[in-house]
Tab-separated table of C-alpha atoms in Angstrom:
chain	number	residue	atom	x	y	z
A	1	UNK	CA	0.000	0.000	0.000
A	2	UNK	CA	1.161	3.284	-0.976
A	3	UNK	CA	1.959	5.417	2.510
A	4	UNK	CA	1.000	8.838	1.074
A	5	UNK	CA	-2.314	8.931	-1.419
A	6	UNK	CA	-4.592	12.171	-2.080
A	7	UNK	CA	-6.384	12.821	0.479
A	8	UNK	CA	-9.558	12.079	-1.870
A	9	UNK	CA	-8.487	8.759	-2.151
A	10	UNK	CA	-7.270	8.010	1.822
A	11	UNK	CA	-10.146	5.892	2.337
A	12	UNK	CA	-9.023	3.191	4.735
A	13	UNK	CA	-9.261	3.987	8.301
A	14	UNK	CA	-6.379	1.239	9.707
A	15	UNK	CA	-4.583	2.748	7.105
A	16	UNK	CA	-4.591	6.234	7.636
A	17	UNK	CA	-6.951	7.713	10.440
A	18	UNK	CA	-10.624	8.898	11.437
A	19	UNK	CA	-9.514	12.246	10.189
A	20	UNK	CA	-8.003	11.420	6.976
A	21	UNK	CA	-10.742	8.869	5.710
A	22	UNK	CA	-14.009	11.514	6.941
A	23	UNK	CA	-11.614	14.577	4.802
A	24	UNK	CA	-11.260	12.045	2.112
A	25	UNK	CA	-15.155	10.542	2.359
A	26	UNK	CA	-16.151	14.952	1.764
A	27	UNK	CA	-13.644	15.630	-1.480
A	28	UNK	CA	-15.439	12.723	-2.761
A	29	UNK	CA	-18.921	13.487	-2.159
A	30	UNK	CA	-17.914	17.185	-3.648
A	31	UNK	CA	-17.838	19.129	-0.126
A	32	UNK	CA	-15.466	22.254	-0.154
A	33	UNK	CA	-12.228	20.751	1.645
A	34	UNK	CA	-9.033	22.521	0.699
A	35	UNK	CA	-6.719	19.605	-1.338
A	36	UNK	CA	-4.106	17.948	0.527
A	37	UNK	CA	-2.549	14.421	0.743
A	38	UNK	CA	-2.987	11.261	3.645
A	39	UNK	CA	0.401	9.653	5.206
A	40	UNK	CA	-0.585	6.351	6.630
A	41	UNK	CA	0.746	5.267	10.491
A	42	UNK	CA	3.591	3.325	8.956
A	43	UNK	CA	4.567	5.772	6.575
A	44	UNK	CA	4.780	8.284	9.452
A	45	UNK	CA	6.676	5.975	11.699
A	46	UNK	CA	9.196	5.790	8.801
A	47	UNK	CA	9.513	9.448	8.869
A	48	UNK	CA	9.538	10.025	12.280
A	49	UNK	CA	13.166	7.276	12.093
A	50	UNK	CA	14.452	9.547	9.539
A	51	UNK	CA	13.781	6.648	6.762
A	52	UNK	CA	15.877	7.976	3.907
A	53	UNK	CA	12.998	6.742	1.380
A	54	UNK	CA	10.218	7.913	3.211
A	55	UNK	CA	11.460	11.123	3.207
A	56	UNK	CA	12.190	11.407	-0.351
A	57	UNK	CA	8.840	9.861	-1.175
A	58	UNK	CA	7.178	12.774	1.396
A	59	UNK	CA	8.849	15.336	-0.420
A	60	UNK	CA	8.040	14.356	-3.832
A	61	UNK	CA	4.718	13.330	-3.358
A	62	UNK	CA	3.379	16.382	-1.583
A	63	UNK	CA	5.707	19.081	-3.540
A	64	UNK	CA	2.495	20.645	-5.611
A	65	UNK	CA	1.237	21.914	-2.838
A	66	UNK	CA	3.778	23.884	-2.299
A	67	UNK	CA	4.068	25.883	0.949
A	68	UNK	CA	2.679	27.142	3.954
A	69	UNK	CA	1.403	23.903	4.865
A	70	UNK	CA	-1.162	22.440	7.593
A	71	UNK	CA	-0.138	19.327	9.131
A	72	UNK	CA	-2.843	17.779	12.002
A	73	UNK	CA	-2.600	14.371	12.942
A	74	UNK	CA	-5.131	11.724	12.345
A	75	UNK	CA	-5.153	9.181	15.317
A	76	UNK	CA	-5.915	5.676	13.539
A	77	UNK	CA	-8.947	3.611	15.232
A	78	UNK	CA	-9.471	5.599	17.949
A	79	UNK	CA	-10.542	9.042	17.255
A	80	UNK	CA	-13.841	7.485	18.089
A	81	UNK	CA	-16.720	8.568	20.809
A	82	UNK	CA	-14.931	6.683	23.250
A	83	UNK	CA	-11.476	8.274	23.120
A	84	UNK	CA	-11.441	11.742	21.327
A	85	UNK	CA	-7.884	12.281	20.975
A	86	UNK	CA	-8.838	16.231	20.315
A	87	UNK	CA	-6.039	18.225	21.808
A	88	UNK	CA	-3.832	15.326	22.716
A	89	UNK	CA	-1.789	15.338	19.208
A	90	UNK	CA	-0.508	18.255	17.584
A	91	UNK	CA	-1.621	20.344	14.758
A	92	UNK	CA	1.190	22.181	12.954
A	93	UNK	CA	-0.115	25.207	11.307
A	94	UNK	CA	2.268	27.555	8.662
A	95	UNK	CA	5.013	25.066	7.854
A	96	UNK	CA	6.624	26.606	5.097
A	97	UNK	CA	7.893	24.613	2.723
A	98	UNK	CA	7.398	20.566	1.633
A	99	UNK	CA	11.281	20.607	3.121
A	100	UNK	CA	10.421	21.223	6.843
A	101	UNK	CA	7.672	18.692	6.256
A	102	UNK	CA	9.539	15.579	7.909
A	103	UNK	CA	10.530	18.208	11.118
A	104	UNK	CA	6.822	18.521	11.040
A	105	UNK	CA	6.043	14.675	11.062
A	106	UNK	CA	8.164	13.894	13.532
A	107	UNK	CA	7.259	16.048	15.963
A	108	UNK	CA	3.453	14.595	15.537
A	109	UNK	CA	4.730	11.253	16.013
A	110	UNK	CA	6.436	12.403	19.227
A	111	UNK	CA	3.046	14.445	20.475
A	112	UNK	CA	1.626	10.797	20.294
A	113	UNK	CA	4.128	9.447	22.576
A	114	UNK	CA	4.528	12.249	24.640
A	115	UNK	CA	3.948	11.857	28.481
A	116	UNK	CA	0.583	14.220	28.077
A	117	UNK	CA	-0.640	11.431	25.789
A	118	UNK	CA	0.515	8.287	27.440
A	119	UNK	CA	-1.172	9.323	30.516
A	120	UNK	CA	-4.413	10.122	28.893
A	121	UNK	CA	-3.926	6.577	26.811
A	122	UNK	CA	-3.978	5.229	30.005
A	123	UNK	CA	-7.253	7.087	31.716
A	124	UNK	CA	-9.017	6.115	28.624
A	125	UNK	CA	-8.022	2.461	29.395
A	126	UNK	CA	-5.449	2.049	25.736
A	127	UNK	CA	-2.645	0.249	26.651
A	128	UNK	CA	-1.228	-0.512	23.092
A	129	UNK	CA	1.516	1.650	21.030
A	130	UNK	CA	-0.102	4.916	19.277
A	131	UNK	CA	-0.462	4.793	15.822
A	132	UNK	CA	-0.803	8.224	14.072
A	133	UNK	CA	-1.445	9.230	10.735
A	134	UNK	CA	-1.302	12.380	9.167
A	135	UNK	CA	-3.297	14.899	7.086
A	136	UNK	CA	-1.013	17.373	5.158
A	137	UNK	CA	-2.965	20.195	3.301
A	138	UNK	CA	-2.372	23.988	2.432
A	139	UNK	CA	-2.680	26.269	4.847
A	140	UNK	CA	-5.765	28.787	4.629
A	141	UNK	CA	-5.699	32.195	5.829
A	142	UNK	CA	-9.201	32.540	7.109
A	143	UNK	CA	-10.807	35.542	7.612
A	144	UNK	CA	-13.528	34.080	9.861
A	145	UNK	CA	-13.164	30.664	11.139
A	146	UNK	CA	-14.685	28.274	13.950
A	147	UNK	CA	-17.045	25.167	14.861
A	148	UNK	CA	-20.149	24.115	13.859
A	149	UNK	CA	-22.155	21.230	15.432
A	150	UNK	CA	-24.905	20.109	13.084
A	151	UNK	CA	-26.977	19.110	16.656
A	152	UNK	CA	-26.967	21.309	19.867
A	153	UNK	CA	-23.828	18.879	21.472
A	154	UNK	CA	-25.366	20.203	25.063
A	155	UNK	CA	-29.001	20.310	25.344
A	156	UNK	CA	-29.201	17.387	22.273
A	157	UNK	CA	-31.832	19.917	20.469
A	158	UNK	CA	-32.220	19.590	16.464
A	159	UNK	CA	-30.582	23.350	15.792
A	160	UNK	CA	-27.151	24.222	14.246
A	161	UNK	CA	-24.925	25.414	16.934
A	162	UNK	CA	-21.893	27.866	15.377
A	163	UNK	CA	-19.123	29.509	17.354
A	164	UNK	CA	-17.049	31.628	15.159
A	165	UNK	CA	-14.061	34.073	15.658
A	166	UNK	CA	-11.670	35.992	13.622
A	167	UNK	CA	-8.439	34.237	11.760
A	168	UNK	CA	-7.750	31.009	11.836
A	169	UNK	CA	-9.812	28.829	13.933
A	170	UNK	CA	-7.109	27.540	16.293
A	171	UNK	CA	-8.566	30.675	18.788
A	172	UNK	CA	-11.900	28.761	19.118
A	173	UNK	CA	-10.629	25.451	19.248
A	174	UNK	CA	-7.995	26.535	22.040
A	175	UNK	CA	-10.483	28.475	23.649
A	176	UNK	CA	-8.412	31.792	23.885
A	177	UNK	CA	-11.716	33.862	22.817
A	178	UNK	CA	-15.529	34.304	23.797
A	179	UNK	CA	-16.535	33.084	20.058
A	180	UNK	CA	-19.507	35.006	18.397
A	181	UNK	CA	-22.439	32.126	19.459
A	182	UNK	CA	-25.039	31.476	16.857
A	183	UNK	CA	-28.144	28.932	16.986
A	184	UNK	CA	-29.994	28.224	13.848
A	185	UNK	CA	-33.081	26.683	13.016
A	186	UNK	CA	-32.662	23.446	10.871
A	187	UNK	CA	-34.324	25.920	8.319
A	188	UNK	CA	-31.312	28.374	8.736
A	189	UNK	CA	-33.626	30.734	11.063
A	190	UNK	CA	-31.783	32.585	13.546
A	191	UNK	CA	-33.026	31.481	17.101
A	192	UNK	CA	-30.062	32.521	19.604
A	193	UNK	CA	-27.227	35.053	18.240
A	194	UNK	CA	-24.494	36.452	20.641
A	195	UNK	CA	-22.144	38.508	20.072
A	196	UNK	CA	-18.270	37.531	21.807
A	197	UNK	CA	-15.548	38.978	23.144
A	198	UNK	CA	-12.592	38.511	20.408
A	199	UNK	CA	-9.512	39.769	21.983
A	200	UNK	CA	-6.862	38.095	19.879
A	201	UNK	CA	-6.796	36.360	16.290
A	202	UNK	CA	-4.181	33.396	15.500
A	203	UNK	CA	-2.056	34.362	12.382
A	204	UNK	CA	0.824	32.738	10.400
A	205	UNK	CA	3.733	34.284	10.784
A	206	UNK	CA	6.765	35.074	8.473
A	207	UNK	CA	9.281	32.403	9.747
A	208	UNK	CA	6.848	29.547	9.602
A	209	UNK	CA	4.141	28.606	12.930
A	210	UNK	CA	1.220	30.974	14.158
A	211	UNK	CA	1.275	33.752	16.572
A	212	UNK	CA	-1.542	35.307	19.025
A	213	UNK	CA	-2.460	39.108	17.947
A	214	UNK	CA	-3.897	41.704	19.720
A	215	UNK	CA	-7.419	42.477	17.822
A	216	UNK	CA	-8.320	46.022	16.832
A	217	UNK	CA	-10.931	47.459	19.477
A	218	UNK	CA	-13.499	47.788	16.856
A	219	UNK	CA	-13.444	43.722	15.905
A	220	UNK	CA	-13.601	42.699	19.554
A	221	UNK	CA	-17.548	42.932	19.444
A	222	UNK	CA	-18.273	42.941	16.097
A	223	UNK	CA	-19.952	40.162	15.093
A	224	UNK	CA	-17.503	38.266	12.147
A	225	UNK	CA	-20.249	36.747	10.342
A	226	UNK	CA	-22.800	38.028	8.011
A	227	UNK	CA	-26.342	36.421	7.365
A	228	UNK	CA	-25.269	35.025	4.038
A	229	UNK	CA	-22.528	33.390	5.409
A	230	UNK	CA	-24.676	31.975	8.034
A	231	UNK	CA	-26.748	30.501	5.278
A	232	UNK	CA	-23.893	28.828	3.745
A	233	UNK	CA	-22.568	27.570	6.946
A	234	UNK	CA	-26.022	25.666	7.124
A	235	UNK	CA	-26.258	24.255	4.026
A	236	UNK	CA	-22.670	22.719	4.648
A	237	UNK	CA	-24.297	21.801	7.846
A	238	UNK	CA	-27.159	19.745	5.682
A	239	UNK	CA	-24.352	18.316	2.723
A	240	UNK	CA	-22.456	16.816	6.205
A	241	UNK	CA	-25.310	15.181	7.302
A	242	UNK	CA	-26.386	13.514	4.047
A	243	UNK	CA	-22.661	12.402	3.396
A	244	UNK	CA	-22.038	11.367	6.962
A	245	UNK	CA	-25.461	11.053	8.392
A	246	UNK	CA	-26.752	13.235	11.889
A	247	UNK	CA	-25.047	14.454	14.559
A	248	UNK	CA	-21.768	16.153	13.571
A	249	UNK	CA	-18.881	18.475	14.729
A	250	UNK	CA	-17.392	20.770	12.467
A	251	UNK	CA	-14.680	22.674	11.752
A	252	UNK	CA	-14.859	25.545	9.126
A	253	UNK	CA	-13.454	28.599	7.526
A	254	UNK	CA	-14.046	31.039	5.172
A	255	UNK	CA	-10.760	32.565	2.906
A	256	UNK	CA	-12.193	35.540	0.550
A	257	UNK	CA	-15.447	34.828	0.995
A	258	UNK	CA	-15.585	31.244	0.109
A	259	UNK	CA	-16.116	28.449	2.823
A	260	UNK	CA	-13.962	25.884	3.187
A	261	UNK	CA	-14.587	22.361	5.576
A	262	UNK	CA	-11.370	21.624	8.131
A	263	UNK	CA	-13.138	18.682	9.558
A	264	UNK	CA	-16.293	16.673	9.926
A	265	UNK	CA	-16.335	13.917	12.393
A	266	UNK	CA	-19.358	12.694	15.131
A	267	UNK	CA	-19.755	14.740	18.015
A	268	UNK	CA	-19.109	13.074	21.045
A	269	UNK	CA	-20.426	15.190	23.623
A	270	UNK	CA	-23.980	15.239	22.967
A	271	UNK	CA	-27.236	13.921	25.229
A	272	UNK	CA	-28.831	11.770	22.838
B	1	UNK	CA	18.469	5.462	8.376
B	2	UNK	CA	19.959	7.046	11.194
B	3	UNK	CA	19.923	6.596	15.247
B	4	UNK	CA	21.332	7.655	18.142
B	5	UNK	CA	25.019	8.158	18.501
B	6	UNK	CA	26.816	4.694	19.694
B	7	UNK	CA	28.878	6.442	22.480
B	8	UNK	CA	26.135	8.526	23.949
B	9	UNK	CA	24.341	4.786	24.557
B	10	UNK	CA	27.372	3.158	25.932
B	11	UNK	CA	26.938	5.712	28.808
B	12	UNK	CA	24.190	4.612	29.706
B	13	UNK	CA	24.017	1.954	32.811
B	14	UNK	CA	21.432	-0.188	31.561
B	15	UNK	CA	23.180	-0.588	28.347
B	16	UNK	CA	26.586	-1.544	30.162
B	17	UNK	CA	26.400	-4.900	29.090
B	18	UNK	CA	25.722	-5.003	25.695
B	19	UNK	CA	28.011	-5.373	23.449
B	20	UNK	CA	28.686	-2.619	20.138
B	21	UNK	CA	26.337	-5.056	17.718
B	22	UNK	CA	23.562	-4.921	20.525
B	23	UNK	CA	23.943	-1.583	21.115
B	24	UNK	CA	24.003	-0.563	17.340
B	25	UNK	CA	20.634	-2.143	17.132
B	26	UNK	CA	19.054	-0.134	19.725
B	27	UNK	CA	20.673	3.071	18.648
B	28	UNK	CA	18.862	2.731	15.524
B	29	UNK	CA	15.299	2.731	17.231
B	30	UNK	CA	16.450	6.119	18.438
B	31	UNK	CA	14.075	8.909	17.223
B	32	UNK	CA	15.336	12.692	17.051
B	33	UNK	CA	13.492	14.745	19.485
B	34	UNK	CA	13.888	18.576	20.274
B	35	UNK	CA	12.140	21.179	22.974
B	36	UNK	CA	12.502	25.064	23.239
B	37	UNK	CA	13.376	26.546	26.236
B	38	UNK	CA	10.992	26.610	28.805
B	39	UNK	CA	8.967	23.248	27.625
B	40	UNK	CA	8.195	20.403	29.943
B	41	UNK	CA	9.496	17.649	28.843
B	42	UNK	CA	7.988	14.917	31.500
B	43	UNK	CA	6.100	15.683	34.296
B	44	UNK	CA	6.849	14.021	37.743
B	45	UNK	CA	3.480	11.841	38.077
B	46	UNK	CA	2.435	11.454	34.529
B	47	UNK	CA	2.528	8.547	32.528
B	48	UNK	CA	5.588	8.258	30.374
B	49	UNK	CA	7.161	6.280	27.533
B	50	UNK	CA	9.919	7.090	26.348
B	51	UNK	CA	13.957	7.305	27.512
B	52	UNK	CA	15.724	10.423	26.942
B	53	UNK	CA	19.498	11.481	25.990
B	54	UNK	CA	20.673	14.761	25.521
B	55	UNK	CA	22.800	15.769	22.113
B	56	UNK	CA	22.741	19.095	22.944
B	57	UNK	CA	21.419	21.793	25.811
B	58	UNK	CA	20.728	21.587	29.549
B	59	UNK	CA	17.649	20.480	31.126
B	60	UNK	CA	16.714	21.058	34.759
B	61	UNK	CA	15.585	18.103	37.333
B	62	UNK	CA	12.880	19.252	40.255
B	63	UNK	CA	11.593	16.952	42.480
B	64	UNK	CA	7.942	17.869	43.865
B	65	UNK	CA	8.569	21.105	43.157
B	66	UNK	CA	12.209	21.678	44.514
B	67	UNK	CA	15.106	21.882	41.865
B	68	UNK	CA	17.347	18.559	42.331
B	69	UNK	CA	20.123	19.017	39.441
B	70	UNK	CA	20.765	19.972	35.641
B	71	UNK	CA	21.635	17.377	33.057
B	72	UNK	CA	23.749	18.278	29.740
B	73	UNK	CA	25.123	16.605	26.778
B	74	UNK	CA	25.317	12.675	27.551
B	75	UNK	CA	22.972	12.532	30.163
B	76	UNK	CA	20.014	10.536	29.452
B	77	UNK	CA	16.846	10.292	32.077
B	78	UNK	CA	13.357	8.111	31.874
B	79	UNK	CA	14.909	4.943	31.469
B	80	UNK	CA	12.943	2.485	34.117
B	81	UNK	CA	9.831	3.825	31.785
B	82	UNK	CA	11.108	1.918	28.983
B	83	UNK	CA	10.389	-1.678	31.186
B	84	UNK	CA	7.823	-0.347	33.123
B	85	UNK	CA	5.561	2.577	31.558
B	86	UNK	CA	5.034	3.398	35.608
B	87	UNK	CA	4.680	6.993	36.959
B	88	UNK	CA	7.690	10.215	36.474
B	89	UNK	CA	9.802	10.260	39.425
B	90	UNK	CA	10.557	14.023	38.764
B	91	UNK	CA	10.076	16.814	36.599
B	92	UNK	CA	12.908	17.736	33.680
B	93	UNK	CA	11.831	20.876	31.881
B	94	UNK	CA	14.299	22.098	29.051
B	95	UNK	CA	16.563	25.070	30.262
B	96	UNK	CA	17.940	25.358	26.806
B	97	UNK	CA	16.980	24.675	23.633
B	98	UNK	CA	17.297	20.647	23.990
B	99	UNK	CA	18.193	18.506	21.115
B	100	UNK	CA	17.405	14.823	22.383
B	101	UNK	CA	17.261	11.466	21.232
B	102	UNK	CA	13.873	9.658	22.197
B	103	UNK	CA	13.392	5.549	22.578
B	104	UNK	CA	9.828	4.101	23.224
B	105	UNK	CA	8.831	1.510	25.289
B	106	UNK	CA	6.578	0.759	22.166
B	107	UNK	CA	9.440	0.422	19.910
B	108	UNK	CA	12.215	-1.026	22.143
B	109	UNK	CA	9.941	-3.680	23.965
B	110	UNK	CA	10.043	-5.684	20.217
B	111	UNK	CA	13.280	-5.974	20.012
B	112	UNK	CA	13.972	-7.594	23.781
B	113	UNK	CA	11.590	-9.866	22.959
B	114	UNK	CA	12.835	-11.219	19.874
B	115	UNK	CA	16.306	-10.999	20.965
B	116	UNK	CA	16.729	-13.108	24.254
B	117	UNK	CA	20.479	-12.458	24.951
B	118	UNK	CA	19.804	-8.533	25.219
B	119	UNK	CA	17.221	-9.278	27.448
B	120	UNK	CA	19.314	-11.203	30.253
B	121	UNK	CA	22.043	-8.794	29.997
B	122	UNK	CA	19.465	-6.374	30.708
B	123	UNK	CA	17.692	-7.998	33.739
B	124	UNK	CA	21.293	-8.817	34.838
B	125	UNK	CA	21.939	-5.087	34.559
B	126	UNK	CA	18.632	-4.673	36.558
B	127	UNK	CA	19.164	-6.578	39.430
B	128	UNK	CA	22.793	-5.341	39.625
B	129	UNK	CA	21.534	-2.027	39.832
B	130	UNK	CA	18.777	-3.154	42.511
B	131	UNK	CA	21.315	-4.782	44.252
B	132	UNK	CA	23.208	-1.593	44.417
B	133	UNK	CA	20.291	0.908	45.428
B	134	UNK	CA	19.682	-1.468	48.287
B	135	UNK	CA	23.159	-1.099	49.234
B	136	UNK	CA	22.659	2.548	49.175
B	137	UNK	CA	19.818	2.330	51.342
B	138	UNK	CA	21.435	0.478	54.223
């Protein structure tokens, strides 16, 4: 089997990862994810020992896409409802160039192994040796970006529930802003809209990685999304459903105006 | 393929008994691992891995919360994780930008298994090194 394959065609889960296969699963059923390519749990092993080959084969298999890169891992057979691995593996935004991609590899494999992860392996009752893959695509730089869950993942209700900020989406996920809160009907009515308290954006930054910047005062409590971009947001919310079926978690962002999908996988917090 | 430098291992007590063929196998299961200044790199009480030794930089040792020592080039800690997985006896946080060499307890454990001579010379290693601790003790 080859070790790195478009991410369209990363369809086997052993292979290459819950996060990989559901990315792959969307380009082929036409949703808007940005193009990238899949590197399977061996292949990144390989890398990760400094494998001559594999590291060739990395760099001339993902060279058209050029640089500044986005490289998340995709934890294989266990980003599941049982054991969300969110947060325990690292996402490596703003690599520049397909030559600081094994550097980039490596230090996923490691965030797999790392003590942080071991001891939440162990919590979650996983004994056996990680096995990461990875998801290497080009990096966006959103305007607006943020979550979407296609069911409300507290209360279980049938609405959209979108938290959005400004940049990339990293400031949501980490939780370093009061996101914009939205709830819309299944219809795309607005029921619930709140406006946050954005103090800081997440930006790429010359020399490769992301940095935290102080937002203007006047962005702070403006609301960053406009009614047709809610509309669009909940259509993607329906096309996820049909490809994937109910119940989803999101991540999004819009470049220029058009909206792109980061990542579509089951939420795992709602009351169902 | 690369691995960890041979004579960085040699200095390590576990290792002692190995011979450079044995040791050349196990340096090639090394994988490259850095940290910036300032990162934890295991946390006393967490569940660890992986064994540690230092190419390059200074890391510093504290022991529930009280700074024990500093360990530089050659020095290597973690290593009764890669038999045991048990708990961090202390905390090593990277003074200096820290270029390390990493071994799992996922990828090393393979290797003892299939090769039974290593893994006497370890367990005589072990209990040499138990015997000595108790010694210590007394």
């Amino acid at each position: 089997m080859n070790g790195v394959v478009a991410l369209e065609q990363a369809s086997e889960l052993a292979a290459f990862g819950a996060k990989a296969v559901s990315l792959g699963q969307a380009l082929r059923d036409g949703l808007p994810v940005p193009p990238g390519f899949a590197l399977s749990g061996a292949f990144v092993d390989a890398v990760a020992a400094a494998d001559d080959a594999a590291i060739v084969t990395l760099v001339q298999q993902v060279a058209p896409l050029a640089g500044p890169l986005a490289v998340r891992s995709s934890a294989i057979d266990e980003d599941g409802a049982a054991a969300s691995f969110a947060g325990q593996h690292q996402t490596l935004l703003n690599v520049l160039s397909v030559d600081d991609l094994a550097e980039a590899v490596r230090e996923i494999w490691w965030s797999a192994n790392s003590d942080a992860a071991i001891t939440y392996r162990k919590k979650v009752g996983l004994f056996s040796r990680p096995n990461v893959g990875v998801v290497v695509q080009k990096l966006l730089a959103p305007d607006t970006a943020g979550v979407l869950f296609t069911r409300n993942p507290i209360s279980g209700a049938d609405e959209r529930v979108i938290e959005a900020s400004w940049g990339l989406g990293e400031a949501v996920v980490a939780g370093l802003v009061i996101p914009d809160h939205v709830c819309l009907s299944r219809q795309g009515q607005v029921r619930e809209r709140r406006v946050g308290y954005k103090t800081v954006s997440i930006r790429p930054v010359a020399g490769g990685g992301t940095v935290e910047v102080e937002l203007p005062l006047e962005l702070v409590e403006r609301f960053c999304l406009e009614d047709s971009q809610l509309e669009a947001l909940n259509r993607l919310a329906g096309l996820c459903e049909e490809v994937f079926g109910p119940g989803r978690d999101l991540e999004w962002a819009f470049e220029r105006g058009t909206l792109h999908l980061l990542q579509c996988r089951a939420i795992t917090t709602a009351r169902t | 393929m690369r691995g960890a430098p041979i004579d960085v291992l040699e200095r390590v007590p576990l290792f002692h008994d190995l011979d450079q063929g044995e040791i050349g196998q196990i340096a090639l299961l090394f994988k490259e691992r850095d940290f910036e200044a300032g990162e934890t790199i295991i946390q006393e009480g967490s569940g660890g891995a992986a064994f540690y030794v230092i190419e390059t930089g200074e890391a510093s040792v504290t022991i529930q919360g009280k700074p024990h020592s500093v360990l530089r080039q050659g020095d290597y800690f973690g290593e009764i994780a890669l038999i045991d997985e048990g708990p961090r006896m202390a905390t090593i946080t990277a003074a200096s930008r820290l270029d390390c060499w990493g071994l799992t307890y996922w990828d090393f454990r393979p290797l003892v298994e299939a090769n039974g001579v290593i893994g006497w010379k370890l367990l005589q290693r072990m209990a040499m090194m138990l015997r000595d601790a108790r010694a210590g003790g007394q």
